[in-house]
Tab-separated table of N, CA and C and ligand atoms in Angstrom:
chain	number	residue	atom	x	y	z
A	1	MET	N	23.028	-26.087	5.487
A	1	MET	CA	23.908	-26.827	4.715
A	1	MET	C	24.709	-27.649	5.277
A	2	THR	N	24.665	-28.428	5.462
A	2	THR	CA	25.563	-29.676	6.185
A	2	THR	C	25.950	-31.266	5.638
A	3	GLU	N	25.568	-31.104	3.938
A	3	GLU	CA	25.792	-32.242	3.595
A	3	GLU	C	27.197	-32.167	2.995
A	4	LYS	N	27.610	-33.342	3.025
A	4	LYS	CA	29.021	-32.867	2.417
A	4	LYS	C	29.207	-32.746	0.954
A	5	PRO	N	29.806	-31.755	0.951
A	5	PRO	CA	30.143	-31.884	-0.943
A	5	PRO	C	30.612	-32.501	-1.574
A	6	ILE	N	30.213	-32.641	-3.476
A	6	ILE	CA	30.830	-33.165	-3.761
A	6	ILE	C	32.722	-33.033	-4.412
A	7	GLN	N	33.386	-33.412	-4.185
A	7	GLN	CA	34.789	-33.327	-4.425
A	7	GLN	C	34.802	-33.550	-5.840
A	8	ARG	N	35.655	-33.148	-7.284
A	8	ARG	CA	36.361	-33.133	-8.151
A	8	ARG	C	37.647	-32.699	-8.531
A	9	GLU	N	38.655	-32.530	-9.097
A	9	GLU	CA	39.448	-32.024	-9.421
A	9	GLU	C	39.718	-31.068	-10.687
A	10	GLU	N	40.309	-30.274	-10.878
A	10	GLU	CA	40.404	-29.700	-12.656
A	10	GLU	C	41.246	-29.259	-12.538
A	11	ASP	N	41.838	-29.123	-13.232
A	11	ASP	CA	43.960	-28.778	-13.745
A	11	ASP	C	44.279	-29.108	-12.506
A	12	GLY	N	44.070	-29.321	-11.605
A	12	GLY	CA	44.743	-29.779	-10.027
A	12	GLY	C	44.362	-28.627	-9.402
A	13	VAL	N	42.995	-28.070	-9.748
A	13	VAL	CA	42.103	-27.013	-8.595
A	13	VAL	C	41.071	-27.994	-8.079
A	14	LEU	N	41.188	-27.998	-6.813
A	14	LEU	CA	39.944	-29.037	-5.627
A	14	LEU	C	38.471	-28.121	-5.985
A	15	ILE	N	37.475	-28.469	-6.912
A	15	ILE	CA	36.359	-28.162	-7.599
A	15	ILE	C	35.051	-29.443	-5.993
A	16	LEU	N	34.876	-28.146	-4.752
A	16	LEU	CA	33.952	-28.668	-4.001
A	16	LEU	C	31.873	-27.852	-4.968
A	17	GLU	N	31.329	-28.783	-4.610
A	17	GLU	CA	30.040	-28.569	-5.770
A	17	GLU	C	28.930	-28.869	-4.197
A	18	ARG	N	28.040	-27.899	-3.654
A	18	ARG	CA	27.606	-28.498	-3.070
A	18	ARG	C	26.791	-29.090	-3.347
A	19	THR	N	26.177	-30.093	-2.954
A	19	THR	CA	24.627	-31.298	-3.248
A	19	THR	C	23.652	-31.099	-2.704
A	20	LYS	N	23.236	-29.548	-1.539
A	20	LYS	CA	22.424	-29.497	-1.573
A	20	LYS	C	21.185	-28.544	-2.278
A	21	LYS	N	19.463	-28.158	-2.426
A	21	LYS	CA	19.502	-27.087	-3.157
A	21	LYS	C	19.424	-25.861	-2.863
A	22	LYS	N	19.289	-25.147	-3.702
A	22	LYS	CA	19.450	-23.701	-2.941
A	22	LYS	C	17.918	-23.564	-1.754
A	23	PRO	N	17.582	-22.669	-1.053
A	23	PRO	CA	16.598	-22.916	0.343
A	23	PRO	C	16.096	-21.853	-1.175
A	24	LYS	N	14.021	-22.582	-0.750
A	24	LYS	CA	13.254	-22.117	-1.362
A	24	LYS	C	13.167	-20.935	-0.931
A	25	LYS	N	12.760	-19.904	-2.180
A	25	LYS	CA	12.142	-18.626	-1.868
A	25	LYS	C	11.454	-18.633	-0.861
A	26	PRO	N	10.878	-17.637	-0.218
A	26	PRO	CA	9.747	-17.622	0.233
A	26	PRO	C	8.063	-17.346	-0.271
A	27	GLY	N	7.369	-18.135	0.525
A	27	GLY	CA	6.423	-17.478	-0.653
A	27	GLY	C	5.563	-16.483	-0.689
A	28	LYS	N	4.612	-16.333	-1.477
A	28	LYS	CA	4.456	-14.532	-1.724
A	28	LYS	C	2.643	-15.068	-1.022
A	29	TYR	N	2.343	-13.953	-0.848
A	29	TYR	CA	0.505	-13.945	-0.519
A	29	TYR	C	0.379	-12.426	-0.667
A	30	ALA	N	-0.618	-12.393	-1.215
A	30	ALA	CA	-1.318	-10.722	-2.021
A	30	ALA	C	-2.311	-10.543	0.035
A	31	VAL	N	-2.560	-9.133	-0.300
A	31	VAL	CA	-2.929	-9.177	0.433
A	31	VAL	C	-4.119	-8.117	-0.169
A	32	VAL	N	-5.125	-8.132	-0.133
A	32	VAL	CA	-6.795	-7.944	-0.154
A	32	VAL	C	-7.576	-6.937	0.578
A	33	ILE	N	-7.487	-6.176	0.328
A	33	ILE	CA	-8.637	-4.748	0.886
A	33	ILE	C	-10.055	-5.170	-0.013
A	34	LEU	N	-10.977	-5.461	1.271
A	34	LEU	CA	-12.766	-5.888	1.105
A	34	LEU	C	-13.533	-3.978	0.637
A	35	ASN	N	-14.748	-4.587	-0.014
A	35	ASN	CA	-15.568	-3.021	0.027
A	35	ASN	C	-16.616	-3.286	0.867
A	36	ASP	N	-16.627	-1.923	2.046
A	36	ASP	CA	-18.310	-2.227	2.355
A	36	ASP	C	-18.912	-1.143	2.350
A	37	ASP	N	-20.225	-0.379	3.791
A	37	ASP	CA	-21.219	0.081	3.133
A	37	ASP	C	-20.379	1.736	3.644
A	38	TYR	N	-19.807	1.712	4.241
A	38	TYR	CA	-19.321	2.394	5.350
A	38	TYR	C	-18.010	3.446	5.267
A	39	THR	N	-17.160	2.665	5.209
A	39	THR	CA	-15.955	2.775	5.739
A	39	THR	C	-15.790	3.650	4.512
A	40	PRO	N	-15.281	5.338	4.391
A	40	PRO	CA	-15.219	6.670	3.632
A	40	PRO	C	-14.477	6.476	2.772
A	41	ARG	N	-14.271	6.569	1.613
A	41	ARG	CA	-13.578	6.869	0.468
A	41	ARG	C	-12.038	7.146	0.717
A	42	ASP	N	-12.031	8.320	0.967
A	42	ASP	CA	-10.441	9.463	1.745
A	42	ASP	C	-10.525	8.615	2.611
A	43	PHE	N	-10.737	7.874	3.614
A	43	PHE	CA	-9.894	6.728	4.695
A	43	PHE	C	-9.186	5.441	4.066
A	44	VAL	N	-10.186	4.897	3.280
A	44	VAL	CA	-9.107	3.499	1.909
A	44	VAL	C	-8.024	4.181	1.185
A	45	VAL	N	-8.313	5.527	0.916
A	45	VAL	CA	-6.969	6.492	0.188
A	45	VAL	C	-6.348	6.829	0.755
A	46	TRP	N	-6.320	6.730	1.905
A	46	TRP	CA	-5.196	7.424	3.441
A	46	TRP	C	-4.676	5.700	3.805
A	47	ILE	N	-5.122	4.912	4.125
A	47	ILE	CA	-4.956	3.603	4.018
A	47	ILE	C	-3.679	3.336	3.713
A	48	LEU	N	-3.822	3.486	1.772
A	48	LEU	CA	-2.881	2.541	1.052
A	48	LEU	C	-1.972	3.333	0.980
A	49	GLN	N	-2.164	4.338	1.111
A	49	GLN	CA	-0.623	5.291	1.391
A	49	GLN	C	0.302	5.595	2.003
A	50	THR	N	-0.802	5.159	3.330
A	50	THR	CA	-0.376	4.690	4.650
A	50	THR	C	0.599	3.307	5.147
A	51	VAL	N	0.281	2.453	4.651
A	51	VAL	CA	0.390	1.515	5.052
A	51	VAL	C	1.457	0.936	4.281
A	52	PHE	N	0.875	0.946	2.784
A	52	PHE	CA	1.025	0.494	1.183
A	52	PHE	C	2.287	0.970	0.602
A	53	HIS	N	2.238	2.181	0.968
A	53	HIS	CA	2.868	3.675	0.331
A	53	HIS	C	2.338	3.047	-1.057
A	54	LYS	N	1.456	3.506	-1.791
A	54	LYS	CA	0.814	3.688	-3.099
A	54	LYS	C	0.766	5.396	-2.776
A	55	SER	N	1.076	6.346	-4.287
A	55	SER	CA	1.212	7.640	-4.872
A	55	SER	C	-0.773	7.865	-4.041
A	56	HIS	N	-0.566	8.325	-4.069
A	56	HIS	CA	-1.863	9.103	-5.112
A	56	HIS	C	-3.258	8.159	-5.627
A	57	GLY	N	-2.246	8.046	-6.541
A	57	GLY	CA	-3.141	8.035	-8.342
A	57	GLY	C	-3.746	6.614	-7.919
A	58	ASP	N	-2.069	5.952	-7.412
A	58	ASP	CA	-2.556	4.317	-6.498
A	58	ASP	C	-4.019	4.209	-6.117
A	59	ALA	N	-3.467	4.813	-5.220
A	59	ALA	CA	-4.216	4.568	-3.809
A	59	ALA	C	-5.722	5.040	-4.393
A	60	ASN	N	-6.090	5.631	-4.689
A	60	ASN	CA	-7.040	6.083	-5.584
A	60	ASN	C	-7.754	5.224	-6.067
A	61	ARG	N	-6.711	4.351	-7.336
A	61	ARG	CA	-6.911	3.151	-8.461
A	61	ARG	C	-8.117	2.433	-7.351
A	62	ILE	N	-6.987	1.401	-6.254
A	62	ILE	CA	-7.154	0.681	-5.912
A	62	ILE	C	-8.016	0.558	-5.010
A	63	MET	N	-8.580	1.712	-4.563
A	63	MET	CA	-10.101	1.807	-4.037
A	63	MET	C	-11.040	1.992	-4.872
A	64	LEU	N	-11.379	2.231	-5.674
A	64	LEU	CA	-11.854	2.285	-6.659
A	64	LEU	C	-12.215	1.354	-7.131
A	65	GLU	N	-11.733	-0.206	-7.316
A	65	GLU	CA	-11.235	-1.189	-7.797
A	65	GLU	C	-12.382	-1.879	-6.360
A	66	ALA	N	-12.137	-2.089	-5.519
A	66	ALA	CA	-12.488	-2.207	-4.229
A	66	ALA	C	-14.312	-1.761	-4.248
A	67	HIS	N	-14.229	-0.875	-4.898
A	67	HIS	CA	-15.514	-0.063	-4.194
A	67	HIS	C	-16.378	-0.581	-5.088
A	68	THR	N	-15.948	-0.918	-7.152
A	68	THR	CA	-16.568	-0.972	-7.850
A	68	THR	C	-17.058	-2.903	-7.938
A	69	THR	N	-15.746	-3.245	-7.462
A	69	THR	CA	-16.061	-5.304	-7.464
A	69	THR	C	-16.145	-5.900	-6.294
A	70	GLY	N	-15.560	-5.260	-5.293
A	70	GLY	CA	-15.918	-6.188	-3.323
A	70	GLY	C	-14.384	-5.486	-3.714
A	71	LYS	N	-13.523	-6.260	-4.589
A	71	LYS	CA	-12.336	-6.394	-3.197
A	71	LYS	C	-11.157	-6.527	-4.780
A	72	ALA	N	-9.756	-5.874	-3.739
A	72	ALA	CA	-8.858	-4.956	-4.459
A	72	ALA	C	-7.407	-5.356	-3.894
A	73	MET	N	-6.633	-5.698	-4.877
A	73	MET	CA	-4.740	-6.341	-4.720
A	73	MET	C	-4.332	-4.736	-3.956
A	74	CYS	N	-3.874	-5.190	-2.836
A	74	CYS	CA	-3.065	-3.937	-2.656
A	74	CYS	C	-1.630	-3.986	-2.836
A	75	GLY	N	-1.426	-5.779	-2.949
A	75	GLY	CA	0.680	-5.911	-3.170
A	75	GLY	C	0.513	-7.172	-2.418
A	76	VAL	N	2.109	-7.412	-3.222
A	76	VAL	CA	1.405	-8.928	-2.538
A	76	VAL	C	4.034	-9.741	-2.284
A	77	PHE	N	3.150	-9.606	-0.710
A	77	PHE	CA	3.792	-10.099	-0.049
A	77	PHE	C	5.147	-11.217	0.950
A	78	PRO	N	5.860	-11.208	1.370
A	78	PRO	CA	6.251	-12.446	2.148
A	78	PRO	C	5.125	-12.539	3.226
A	79	LEU	N	5.082	-13.942	3.696
A	79	LEU	CA	3.825	-14.220	4.313
A	79	LEU	C	3.881	-12.749	6.042
A	80	ASP	N	4.987	-13.240	6.681
A	80	ASP	CA	5.720	-12.041	7.974
A	80	ASP	C	4.651	-10.994	7.439
A	81	LEU	N	5.660	-10.376	6.534
A	81	LEU	CA	5.216	-9.202	5.878
A	81	LEU	C	4.055	-8.390	5.697
A	82	ALA	N	2.867	-9.008	5.034
A	82	ALA	CA	1.357	-9.432	5.145
A	82	ALA	C	0.862	-9.890	6.020
A	83	LYS	N	1.570	-10.153	7.070
A	83	LYS	CA	0.261	-10.597	8.554
A	83	LYS	C	0.974	-9.181	9.163
A	84	THR	N	1.820	-8.396	9.084
A	84	THR	CA	1.510	-7.118	10.216
A	84	THR	C	0.808	-6.552	9.047
A	85	MET	N	1.284	-5.989	7.820
A	85	MET	CA	-0.008	-4.929	6.638
A	85	MET	C	-0.938	-4.692	7.483
A	86	VAL	N	-1.573	-6.570	7.380
A	86	VAL	CA	-2.917	-6.150	7.685
A	86	VAL	C	-3.439	-6.682	9.396
A	87	THR	N	-2.807	-6.632	10.158
A	87	THR	CA	-2.469	-5.737	11.372
A	87	THR	C	-3.067	-4.463	11.591
A	88	GLU	N	-1.861	-4.283	10.976
A	88	GLU	CA	-1.359	-2.668	10.602
A	88	GLU	C	-3.332	-1.978	10.192
A	89	VAL	N	-3.120	-2.959	9.395
A	89	VAL	CA	-5.477	-2.085	8.317
A	89	VAL	C	-5.690	-1.593	10.383
A	90	ARG	N	-6.191	-3.579	9.662
A	90	ARG	CA	-6.824	-3.681	11.236
A	90	ARG	C	-7.177	-2.557	12.356
A	91	ASN	N	-5.627	-2.330	12.716
A	91	ASN	CA	-5.548	-1.077	14.028
A	91	ASN	C	-6.043	0.081	13.904
A	92	PHE	N	-5.906	0.169	12.123
A	92	PHE	CA	-5.989	1.801	12.184
A	92	PHE	C	-8.151	1.654	12.373
A	93	ALA	N	-8.565	0.529	11.630
A	93	ALA	CA	-9.760	0.460	11.190
A	93	ALA	C	-10.582	1.200	12.242
A	94	ASP	N	-9.935	-0.287	13.545
A	94	ASP	CA	-10.445	-0.306	14.754
A	94	ASP	C	-10.335	1.324	15.390
A	95	GLN	N	-9.381	1.786	15.676
A	95	GLN	CA	-9.104	3.003	15.777
A	95	GLN	C	-10.053	4.465	15.247
A	96	TYR	N	-10.688	3.795	14.128
A	96	TYR	CA	-11.247	4.953	13.036
A	96	TYR	C	-12.734	4.403	13.668
A	97	GLU	N	-12.856	3.582	13.905
A	97	GLU	CA	-13.913	2.943	13.757
A	97	GLU	C	-14.603	2.583	12.764
A	98	TYR	N	-14.284	1.965	11.714
A	98	TYR	CA	-14.171	1.542	10.513
A	98	TYR	C	-15.215	0.261	10.642
A	99	PRO	N	-15.525	-0.453	9.423
A	99	PRO	CA	-14.837	-1.756	9.302
A	99	PRO	C	-14.247	-2.851	7.731
A	100	LEU	N	-13.821	-1.512	7.700
A	100	LEU	CA	-13.376	-1.834	7.167
A	100	LEU	C	-12.795	-3.363	7.024
A	101	GLU	N	-12.027	-3.882	5.551
A	101	GLU	CA	-11.827	-5.736	6.634
A	101	GLU	C	-10.897	-6.084	5.185
A	102	CYS	N	-9.713	-6.430	5.696
A	102	CYS	CA	-7.783	-6.942	4.610
A	102	CYS	C	-8.125	-8.326	5.120
A	103	ARG	N	-7.701	-8.839	3.804
A	103	ARG	CA	-7.343	-10.552	4.106
A	103	ARG	C	-6.478	-10.932	2.907
A	104	ILE	N	-5.257	-11.553	3.739
A	104	ILE	CA	-4.373	-13.050	3.091
A	104	ILE	C	-5.038	-13.879	1.962
A	105	GLU	N	-4.435	-13.753	0.150
A	105	GLU	CA	-4.247	-14.609	-0.181
A	105	GLU	C	-3.707	-14.932	-0.450
A	106	ALA	N	-3.709	-16.137	-0.687
A	106	ALA	CA	-2.057	-17.195	-1.195
A	106	ALA	C	-1.940	-16.926	-3.230
A	107	THR	N	-1.108	-16.847	-3.578
A	107	THR	CA	-1.570	-16.352	-4.977
A	107	THR	C	-0.087	-18.077	-5.456
A	108	GLN	N	-0.521	-17.945	-7.414
A	108	GLN	CA	-0.079	-19.048	-7.527
A	108	GLN	C	1.621	-19.789	-7.604
A	109	GLU	N	2.485	-17.686	-6.900
A	109	GLU	CA	4.060	-17.761	-7.204
A	109	GLU	C	4.243	-18.746	-6.065
A	110	GLU	N	4.754	-19.649	-6.373
A	110	GLU	CA	6.475	-20.442	-4.656
A	110	GLU	C	6.689	-19.521	-3.565
B	201	LIG	N1	-17.798	1.695	-0.747
B	201	LIG	C1	-17.127	2.720	0.487
B	201	LIG	C2	-18.333	4.416	0.458
B	201	LIG	O1	-18.852	4.062	-0.705
B	201	LIG	C3	-15.402	2.946	-0.653
B	201	LIG	C4	-14.923	1.660	0.186
B	201	LIG	C5	-13.716	1.309	-1.233
B	201	LIG	C6	-15.015	0.948	1.275
B	201	LIG	C7	-13.511	0.627	-1.122
B	201	LIG	C8	-13.713	-0.107	0.868
B	201	LIG	O2	-12.695	-1.794	0.250
B	201	LIG	C9	-13.056	0.087	0.042
B	201	LIG	N2	-18.063	4.714	1.638
């Protein structure tokens, strides 16, 4: 906010108006899990509960959506958080040697 404010006076009160627009909100990014033939369903549900803090019911619904349609959205986050979540999912999947894949998709929101 380095630009000079506009100054005006109203009833003897000096009003300083900001000339710069508010900073843009951070973009929103969807984290999506992809289906595969090898990762156990229970492991996907556990990932959704552990990394994305979903209830067991929501985790099961998201897992089934990925299982039947090929992919499902786990949540929408600012980019840095979305990246952290993808890294966590990949680390757990590597640790247990499952091929579960997860990626970030830009949403329409600004
Ligand atoms: N298709 C897997 C199975 O039948 C389960 C699964 C569901 C894997 C969702 C990944 O994102 C996924 N064991």
